[in-house]
Short mmCIF file of N, CA and C and ligand atoms in Angstrom, two decimals:
data_model
loop_
_atom_site.label_atom_id
_atom_site.label_comp_id
_atom_site.label_asym_id
_atom_site.label_seq_id
_atom_site.Cartn_x
_atom_site.Cartn_y
_atom_site.Cartn_z
N UNK A 1 78.43 147.39 125.95
CA UNK A 1 79.29 145.97 125.58
C UNK A 1 80.42 146.67 125.90
N UNK A 2 81.43 146.70 126.80
CA UNK A 2 82.21 147.93 127.77
C UNK A 2 83.07 147.61 125.59
N UNK A 3 83.84 149.11 125.59
CA UNK A 3 84.90 148.94 124.60
C UNK A 3 85.84 150.11 125.10
N UNK A 4 86.94 150.44 124.04
CA UNK A 4 87.90 151.25 124.33
C UNK A 4 87.33 152.34 123.37
N UNK A 5 88.11 152.86 123.05
CA UNK A 5 88.37 154.17 122.40
C UNK A 5 89.29 155.21 122.00
N UNK A 6 90.10 155.88 121.44
CA UNK A 6 91.35 156.32 121.23
C UNK A 6 91.14 157.50 120.98
N UNK A 7 91.15 158.68 121.98
CA UNK A 7 91.05 160.22 122.39
C UNK A 7 92.30 161.22 121.57
N UNK A 8 91.87 161.95 121.61
CA UNK A 8 92.92 163.52 121.20
C UNK A 8 93.10 163.76 121.88
N UNK A 9 93.15 164.57 123.08
CA UNK A 9 92.84 166.52 123.53
C UNK A 9 94.05 166.78 122.37
N UNK A 10 93.17 168.07 121.47
CA UNK A 10 94.19 168.32 120.21
C UNK A 10 95.16 169.66 120.52
N UNK A 11 96.10 169.42 119.97
CA UNK A 11 96.78 171.20 120.30
C UNK A 11 96.16 172.34 120.27
N UNK A 12 95.74 172.36 119.29
CA UNK A 12 94.47 173.62 119.89
C UNK A 12 94.29 173.98 121.18
N UNK A 13 93.16 172.34 121.64
CA UNK A 13 92.90 172.97 123.09
C UNK A 13 93.44 172.57 124.37
N UNK A 14 95.50 171.37 124.10
CA UNK A 14 95.96 171.94 125.09
C UNK A 14 97.05 173.54 125.10
N UNK A 15 97.58 174.21 124.04
CA UNK A 15 97.51 175.41 124.14
C UNK A 15 96.43 176.93 124.51
N UNK A 16 95.19 175.92 124.72
CA UNK A 16 94.46 177.26 125.10
C UNK A 16 94.28 176.85 126.71
N UNK A 17 94.89 175.55 126.91
CA UNK A 17 94.90 175.51 128.89
C UNK A 17 93.24 175.24 128.83
N UNK A 18 92.83 174.49 127.70
CA UNK A 18 91.88 173.52 128.45
C UNK A 18 91.64 171.64 128.58
N UNK A 19 93.11 171.57 128.63
CA UNK A 19 93.02 169.97 128.59
C UNK A 19 92.31 169.35 129.62
N UNK A 20 92.67 170.17 130.88
CA UNK A 20 92.37 169.70 132.51
C UNK A 20 90.34 170.00 132.42
N UNK A 21 89.61 170.75 131.54
CA UNK A 21 88.53 170.50 131.85
C UNK A 21 88.24 170.04 130.88
N UNK A 22 88.06 169.64 129.86
CA UNK A 22 87.56 168.12 128.05
C UNK A 22 88.08 167.04 129.76
N UNK A 23 88.79 167.13 130.26
CA UNK A 23 89.61 165.52 131.33
C UNK A 23 88.39 165.60 132.06
N UNK A 24 88.27 167.42 133.12
CA UNK A 24 86.83 166.95 133.63
C UNK A 24 85.67 167.04 133.32
N UNK A 25 85.44 166.74 131.90
CA UNK A 25 84.16 165.87 131.09
C UNK A 25 84.08 165.03 130.62
N UNK A 26 85.39 163.97 130.38
CA UNK A 26 85.58 162.17 130.42
C UNK A 26 84.84 162.19 131.57
N UNK A 27 85.68 162.44 132.64
CA UNK A 27 85.89 161.18 133.54
C UNK A 27 83.64 161.87 134.30
N UNK A 28 83.33 162.34 134.25
CA UNK A 28 82.99 163.45 134.67
C UNK A 28 81.32 161.94 133.50
N UNK A 29 81.53 161.97 132.54
CA UNK A 29 81.05 161.57 131.85
C UNK A 29 81.44 159.45 131.93
N UNK A 30 81.78 159.43 132.87
CA UNK A 30 81.52 157.83 132.84
C UNK A 30 82.65 157.37 132.38
N UNK A 31 83.45 157.55 131.77
CA UNK A 31 84.93 156.73 131.15
C UNK A 31 85.90 156.28 132.34
N UNK A 32 86.37 155.33 132.04
CA UNK A 32 88.08 154.66 132.34
C UNK A 32 89.00 156.06 131.64
N UNK A 33 90.28 157.03 131.96
CA UNK A 33 90.87 157.07 131.46
C UNK A 33 92.29 155.47 131.75
N UNK A 34 92.69 154.91 130.28
CA UNK A 34 93.59 154.01 130.76
C UNK A 34 95.11 154.45 130.47
N UNK A 35 94.87 155.03 129.76
CA UNK A 35 96.72 155.64 129.23
C UNK A 35 96.34 157.47 128.35
N UNK A 36 97.80 157.73 129.83
CA UNK A 36 97.54 159.25 128.25
C UNK A 36 98.65 159.69 128.97
N UNK A 37 99.13 160.57 127.54
CA UNK A 37 100.61 160.34 127.70
C UNK A 37 101.13 162.36 126.73
N UNK A 38 101.78 162.62 126.72
CA UNK A 38 101.12 164.47 126.49
C UNK A 38 102.71 163.97 125.45
N UNK A 39 102.57 164.53 123.67
CA UNK A 39 103.33 163.67 122.37
C UNK A 39 103.39 164.90 121.40
N UNK A 40 104.82 165.89 121.25
CA UNK A 40 103.94 166.67 120.15
C UNK A 40 104.97 165.75 118.36
N UNK A 41 103.66 165.45 117.92
CA UNK A 41 103.78 164.50 116.45
C UNK A 41 104.81 165.15 115.53
N UNK A 42 105.58 164.97 115.27
CA UNK A 42 106.64 165.04 114.53
C UNK A 42 105.48 165.12 113.09
N UNK A 43 105.83 165.09 111.76
CA UNK A 43 105.32 166.05 110.27
C UNK A 43 104.57 163.97 109.59
N UNK A 44 105.15 163.14 110.01
CA UNK A 44 104.84 161.90 109.30
C UNK A 44 104.65 161.01 111.21
N UNK A 45 104.39 161.38 112.01
CA UNK A 45 103.71 160.80 112.87
C UNK A 45 101.71 161.69 112.60
N UNK A 46 102.49 162.20 111.67
CA UNK A 46 100.37 162.91 111.89
C UNK A 46 99.79 163.18 110.85
N UNK A 47 100.66 162.02 109.97
CA UNK A 47 100.53 161.26 109.11
C UNK A 47 99.71 160.49 108.26
N UNK A 48 100.54 159.69 109.68
CA UNK A 48 100.57 158.28 109.28
C UNK A 48 98.86 158.01 109.99
N UNK A 49 98.82 158.59 111.05
CA UNK A 49 98.00 158.95 111.95
C UNK A 49 96.71 158.29 111.75
N UNK A 50 96.53 160.31 110.38
CA UNK A 50 95.25 160.66 108.74
C UNK A 50 95.21 159.82 108.40
N UNK A 51 96.23 159.28 108.28
CA UNK A 51 96.69 158.00 106.39
C UNK A 51 95.12 157.79 106.03
N UNK A 52 93.81 157.44 106.62
CA UNK A 52 92.14 156.96 105.84
C UNK A 52 91.85 158.76 105.03
N UNK A 53 91.76 159.79 105.18
CA UNK A 53 91.97 161.92 105.65
C UNK A 53 92.66 161.75 104.21
N UNK A 54 93.44 160.73 103.63
CA UNK A 54 94.63 161.23 102.27
C UNK A 54 94.53 161.73 101.67
N UNK A 55 93.72 161.16 101.10
CA UNK A 55 92.89 161.86 100.00
C UNK A 55 92.10 163.19 99.97
N UNK A 56 91.53 163.56 101.56
CA UNK A 56 91.12 164.08 101.17
C UNK A 56 91.51 165.64 100.89
N UNK A 57 91.42 167.09 100.07
CA UNK A 57 91.68 168.22 99.99
C UNK A 57 92.37 168.64 101.59
N UNK A 58 91.56 168.79 102.70
CA UNK A 58 91.91 169.28 103.74
C UNK A 58 93.36 168.09 104.05
N UNK A 59 94.09 167.34 103.98
CA UNK A 59 94.42 165.94 104.64
C UNK A 59 96.21 166.71 105.34
N UNK A 60 96.24 167.64 103.74
CA UNK A 60 98.08 168.52 103.91
C UNK A 60 97.80 169.80 105.80
N UNK A 61 96.74 170.21 105.35
CA UNK A 61 97.32 171.49 107.01
C UNK A 61 96.07 170.28 108.21
N UNK A 62 95.17 169.27 107.41
CA UNK A 62 94.88 169.08 108.86
C UNK A 62 96.30 168.03 109.81
N UNK A 63 97.73 167.62 109.13
CA UNK A 63 98.41 168.01 109.95
C UNK A 63 99.75 168.69 110.29
N UNK A 64 99.24 169.55 109.49
CA UNK A 64 100.58 170.39 110.26
C UNK A 64 99.62 171.29 111.34
N UNK A 65 98.39 171.25 111.40
CA UNK A 65 97.31 171.83 112.58
C UNK A 65 98.48 170.40 114.25
N UNK A 66 98.16 168.94 113.27
CA UNK A 66 97.87 168.18 114.51
C UNK A 66 99.73 168.50 114.87
N UNK A 67 100.12 169.21 114.17
CA UNK A 67 102.39 169.65 115.33
C UNK A 67 102.53 170.65 115.14
N UNK A 68 101.43 171.06 115.72
CA UNK A 68 101.61 172.80 115.93
C UNK A 68 102.49 172.97 117.53
N UNK A 69 101.69 172.48 118.16
CA UNK A 69 101.97 171.65 119.74
C UNK A 69 101.90 170.27 120.14
N UNK A 70 101.75 170.10 121.14
CA UNK A 70 101.43 169.35 122.27
C UNK A 70 100.37 168.75 121.38
N UNK A 71 99.99 167.63 122.01
CA UNK A 71 98.83 167.20 121.97
C UNK A 71 98.83 166.28 123.15
N UNK A 72 97.36 165.43 124.12
CA UNK A 72 97.00 164.41 124.78
C UNK A 72 96.31 162.85 123.96
N UNK A 73 97.32 162.36 123.91
CA UNK A 73 96.15 161.05 123.30
C UNK A 73 96.23 160.44 124.71
N UNK A 74 95.03 158.96 125.14
CA UNK A 74 94.55 158.73 125.80
C UNK A 74 93.52 157.58 125.89
N UNK A 75 93.79 156.59 126.31
CA UNK A 75 92.63 155.40 126.51
C UNK A 75 91.42 155.69 126.82
N UNK A 76 90.22 155.57 126.31
CA UNK A 76 88.85 155.33 127.10
C UNK A 76 88.69 154.19 127.39
N UNK A 77 87.46 154.06 128.21
CA UNK A 77 86.71 152.47 127.79
C UNK A 77 85.48 152.90 129.13
N UNK A 78 85.06 152.18 128.45
CA UNK A 78 83.55 152.75 128.93
C UNK A 78 82.56 151.61 127.76
N UNK A 79 81.17 151.06 128.58
CA UNK A 79 79.89 150.69 127.82
C UNK A 79 79.67 152.19 127.33
N UNK A 80 80.10 150.90 125.36
CA UNK A 80 79.57 151.75 124.17
C UNK A 80 80.28 152.93 124.01
N UNK A 81 81.57 153.01 124.65
CA UNK A 81 82.66 154.16 124.73
C UNK A 81 82.62 154.90 123.11
N UNK A 82 82.74 154.06 122.04
CA UNK A 82 82.93 154.72 121.09
C UNK A 82 81.92 155.74 120.25
N UNK A 83 80.82 155.23 119.98
CA UNK A 83 79.72 156.17 119.83
C UNK A 83 79.67 157.24 121.35
N UNK A 84 79.64 157.16 122.91
CA UNK A 84 79.63 158.13 124.21
C UNK A 84 80.69 158.63 123.30
N UNK A 85 81.55 158.22 123.31
CA UNK A 85 83.53 160.14 122.70
C UNK A 85 82.69 160.68 122.23
N UNK A 86 82.29 160.37 120.49
CA UNK A 86 81.86 161.10 120.17
C UNK A 86 79.90 162.00 119.76
N UNK A 87 79.41 161.14 120.98
CA UNK A 87 78.68 162.04 121.07
C UNK A 87 78.49 163.28 121.82
N UNK A 88 79.97 163.48 122.85
CA UNK A 88 80.45 163.34 124.17
C UNK A 88 81.56 164.87 122.71
N UNK A 89 81.85 165.30 122.20
CA UNK A 89 82.64 165.94 121.58
C UNK A 89 82.06 165.88 120.76
N UNK A 90 80.71 165.43 119.84
CA UNK A 90 79.74 167.09 119.27
C UNK A 90 80.81 166.62 117.71
N UNK A 91 79.45 167.23 117.05
CA UNK A 91 80.66 167.97 114.92
C UNK A 91 81.31 168.03 114.80
N UNK A 92 81.61 167.59 113.61
CA UNK A 92 82.94 168.18 113.58
C UNK A 92 83.51 169.00 113.46
N UNK A 93 82.41 170.29 113.02
CA UNK A 93 82.09 171.55 112.80
C UNK A 93 81.58 171.92 113.95
N UNK A 94 82.31 173.06 114.43
CA UNK A 94 81.73 172.89 116.22
C UNK A 94 80.99 174.08 115.68
N UNK A 95 80.44 174.73 114.30
CA UNK A 95 79.86 175.48 114.24
C UNK A 95 77.84 174.62 114.26
N UNK A 96 78.08 173.75 113.78
CA UNK A 96 76.81 172.47 114.19
C UNK A 96 76.73 171.86 115.48
N UNK A 97 77.56 171.26 116.38
CA UNK A 97 77.63 170.53 117.48
C UNK A 97 76.44 171.31 118.01
N UNK A 98 76.02 170.33 118.47
CA UNK A 98 75.52 170.15 120.00
C UNK A 98 75.26 171.27 121.32
N UNK A 99 74.69 171.98 121.29
CA UNK A 99 74.68 172.84 122.84
C UNK A 99 75.23 171.80 124.54
N UNK A 100 77.08 172.10 124.91
CA UNK A 100 76.99 171.52 126.03
C UNK A 100 78.59 170.10 124.60
N UNK A 101 78.03 170.25 123.83
CA UNK A 101 79.22 169.12 123.85
C UNK A 101 80.61 170.08 123.64
N UNK A 102 81.87 169.05 123.43
CA UNK A 102 83.93 170.13 123.79
C UNK A 102 83.41 170.97 123.10
N UNK A 103 83.22 170.32 121.31
CA UNK A 103 83.49 171.26 120.13
C UNK A 103 82.19 172.34 120.87
N UNK A 104 81.86 172.17 120.50
CA UNK A 104 80.34 173.60 120.98
C UNK A 104 81.73 174.46 121.18
N UNK A 105 81.59 173.93 122.57
CA UNK A 105 82.55 174.82 123.77
C UNK A 105 83.61 175.34 124.03
N UNK A 106 85.04 173.93 123.95
CA UNK A 106 86.20 174.94 123.60
C UNK A 106 86.27 174.89 121.62
N UNK A 107 86.09 174.75 120.73
CA UNK A 107 86.79 174.27 119.36
C UNK A 107 86.01 175.87 118.63
N UNK A 108 87.27 175.95 118.05
CA UNK A 108 87.40 177.32 117.19
C UNK A 108 86.97 177.22 116.06
N UNK A 109 87.64 176.21 114.74
CA UNK A 109 86.99 175.68 113.97
C UNK A 109 86.78 174.33 113.68
N UNK A 110 86.86 173.78 111.69
CA UNK A 110 85.74 172.94 111.82
C UNK A 110 87.34 171.99 111.22
N UNK A 111 88.50 173.26 111.25
CA UNK A 111 89.92 171.89 111.50
C UNK A 111 90.49 171.99 113.51
N UNK A 112 90.23 173.08 113.55
CA UNK A 112 90.86 172.95 114.57
C UNK A 112 89.66 172.53 115.82
N UNK A 113 88.99 171.66 115.78
CA UNK A 113 88.10 171.19 116.50
C UNK A 113 89.15 170.40 118.09
N UNK A 114 89.63 170.85 118.51
CA UNK A 114 89.71 170.97 120.66
C UNK A 114 89.77 168.55 120.47
N UNK A 115 89.41 167.69 120.04
CA UNK A 115 89.49 166.36 119.87
C UNK A 115 89.19 165.90 119.00
N UNK A 116 89.54 164.46 119.45
CA UNK A 116 89.70 163.68 118.86
C UNK A 116 88.70 162.12 119.05
N UNK A 117 88.27 161.10 118.39
CA UNK A 117 87.67 160.19 118.53
C UNK A 117 87.81 158.76 117.69
N UNK A 118 88.07 157.78 117.37
CA UNK A 118 87.58 156.86 117.29
C UNK A 118 86.16 156.81 116.54
N UNK A 119 86.01 155.93 114.73
CA UNK A 119 84.64 156.49 114.72
C UNK A 119 84.09 155.00 115.04
N UNK A 120 84.88 154.08 114.81
CA UNK A 120 84.82 152.43 115.20
C UNK A 120 85.39 151.63 115.35
N UNK A 121 84.88 150.19 115.29
CA UNK A 121 85.75 148.75 116.59
C UNK A 121 87.97 149.55 115.19
N UNK A 122 86.91 149.13 114.27
CA UNK A 122 87.85 149.34 113.66
C UNK A 122 88.97 150.16 113.68
N UNK A 123 88.47 151.51 113.65
CA UNK A 123 89.39 151.96 113.84
C UNK A 123 90.48 152.44 115.21
N UNK A 124 89.19 152.09 116.15
CA UNK A 124 90.25 152.02 117.38
C UNK A 124 91.38 150.66 118.01
N UNK A 125 91.31 149.85 117.06
CA UNK A 125 91.87 148.93 116.92
C UNK A 125 93.18 149.33 116.20
N UNK A 126 93.31 149.66 115.35
CA UNK A 126 93.95 150.22 114.95
C UNK A 126 95.29 152.27 115.38
N UNK A 127 94.26 152.60 116.11
CA UNK A 127 94.76 153.75 117.11
C UNK A 127 95.23 153.50 117.53
N UNK A 128 94.86 152.80 119.24
CA UNK A 128 95.04 152.92 120.81
C UNK A 128 97.15 152.89 120.29
N UNK A 129 97.71 150.62 119.56
CA UNK A 129 98.59 151.04 119.86
C UNK A 129 99.76 151.61 118.53
N UNK A 130 98.83 152.74 118.09
CA UNK A 130 99.15 153.52 116.88
C UNK A 130 100.30 154.38 118.26
N UNK A 131 99.55 154.81 119.05
CA UNK A 131 100.11 155.51 120.37
C UNK A 131 100.80 155.29 121.28
N UNK A 132 100.15 153.93 121.76
CA UNK A 132 100.06 153.66 122.90
C UNK A 132 101.49 152.06 122.91
N UNK A 133 101.48 151.12 123.30
CA UNK A 133 102.74 149.94 124.15
C UNK A 133 101.41 149.26 125.32
N UNK A 134 101.77 148.40 124.95
CA UNK A 134 100.44 147.15 125.82
C UNK A 134 100.78 147.72 127.65
N UNK A 135 102.28 147.68 128.15
CA UNK A 135 101.91 147.88 128.72
C UNK A 135 101.75 149.70 129.16
N UNK A 136 101.62 150.11 128.64
CA UNK A 136 100.87 151.68 128.33
C UNK A 136 99.26 152.33 128.94
N UNK A 137 99.23 150.93 128.56
CA UNK A 137 97.85 150.70 129.13
C UNK A 137 97.12 149.70 130.20
N UNK A 138 96.62 150.15 131.48
CA UNK A 138 96.47 150.44 132.65
C UNK A 138 95.80 149.64 132.80
N UNK A 139 94.66 148.76 132.44
CA UNK A 139 92.92 147.56 132.86
C UNK A 139 93.08 147.85 133.90
N UNK A 140 91.47 147.90 134.38
CA UNK A 140 91.13 148.24 135.75
C UNK A 140 90.06 146.72 136.54
P1 LIG B 1 88.15 162.98 114.07
O1 LIG B 1 88.65 161.99 112.84
O2 LIG B 1 89.74 163.86 114.31
O3 LIG B 1 88.19 162.34 115.53
P2 LIG B 1 86.60 162.77 112.72
O4 LIG B 1 85.59 162.14 112.65
O5 LIG B 1 84.71 164.49 112.91
O6 LIG B 1 87.30 164.02 113.78
P3 LIG B 1 86.79 163.69 110.35
O7 LIG B 1 85.87 163.69 108.57
O8 LIG B 1 87.48 162.46 110.86
O9 LIG B 1 85.72 164.46 110.95
O10 LIG B 1 87.95 164.30 109.83
C1 LIG B 1 88.92 164.43 110.50
C2 LIG B 1 89.86 165.18 110.65
O11 LIG B 1 90.42 166.44 110.14
C3 LIG B 1 88.48 166.37 111.98
O12 LIG B 1 88.38 166.27 113.34
C4 LIG B 1 89.36 168.43 111.56
O13 LIG B 1 90.23 168.71 112.45
C5 LIG B 1 89.83 168.35 110.31
N1 LIG B 1 88.22 168.24 109.27
C6 LIG B 1 87.48 168.00 108.99
N2 LIG B 1 87.02 168.25 107.25
C7 LIG B 1 87.70 169.23 107.67
C8 LIG B 1 87.48 170.50 106.69
N3 LIG B 1 86.82 170.40 105.71
N4 LIG B 1 87.81 171.26 106.41
C9 LIG B 1 89.72 171.53 107.02
N5 LIG B 1 89.17 170.41 108.23
C10 LIG B 1 88.91 169.43 108.58
MG1 LIG B 2 87.54 161.38 112.31
#
């Protein structure tokens, strides 16, 4: 089934200069990029995006990390895009991520882990319009 998912190349990866390599893996992975923009989130914008993690002990630190510099949200489309993008990202903790995954190759820690991906159709439905207006998404 064709799906859309919200991906983010996180501030650590943009700062390291590996956004282009990650975009290359996305394209090689057969995803179509429907939308992309570089943004520097405020604390309020990061807190709203990660509201599901409000009760987690790492919430404040995660929101601070996501505002350290610009990040690159993307809308990806493809067959089973939600799970396939999470497979390409690898496990949350790069030490546990499989060889060849983005987090294994580019992430420094469980927090500064290079990329984000929606974890369900419901979260994609919240996350895509969080960053992109309908006119910023280019269907193919
Ligand atoms: P994401 O939602 O960013 O795609 P994920 O679904 O693999 O990642 P979540 O459990 O949703 O992982 O956690 C959201 C983000 O919070 C992680 O990507 C990471 O940046 C941060 N995080 C998760 N667990 C920890 C932790 N134990 N300590 C610090 N930061 C964490
Ligand atoms: Mg998640």
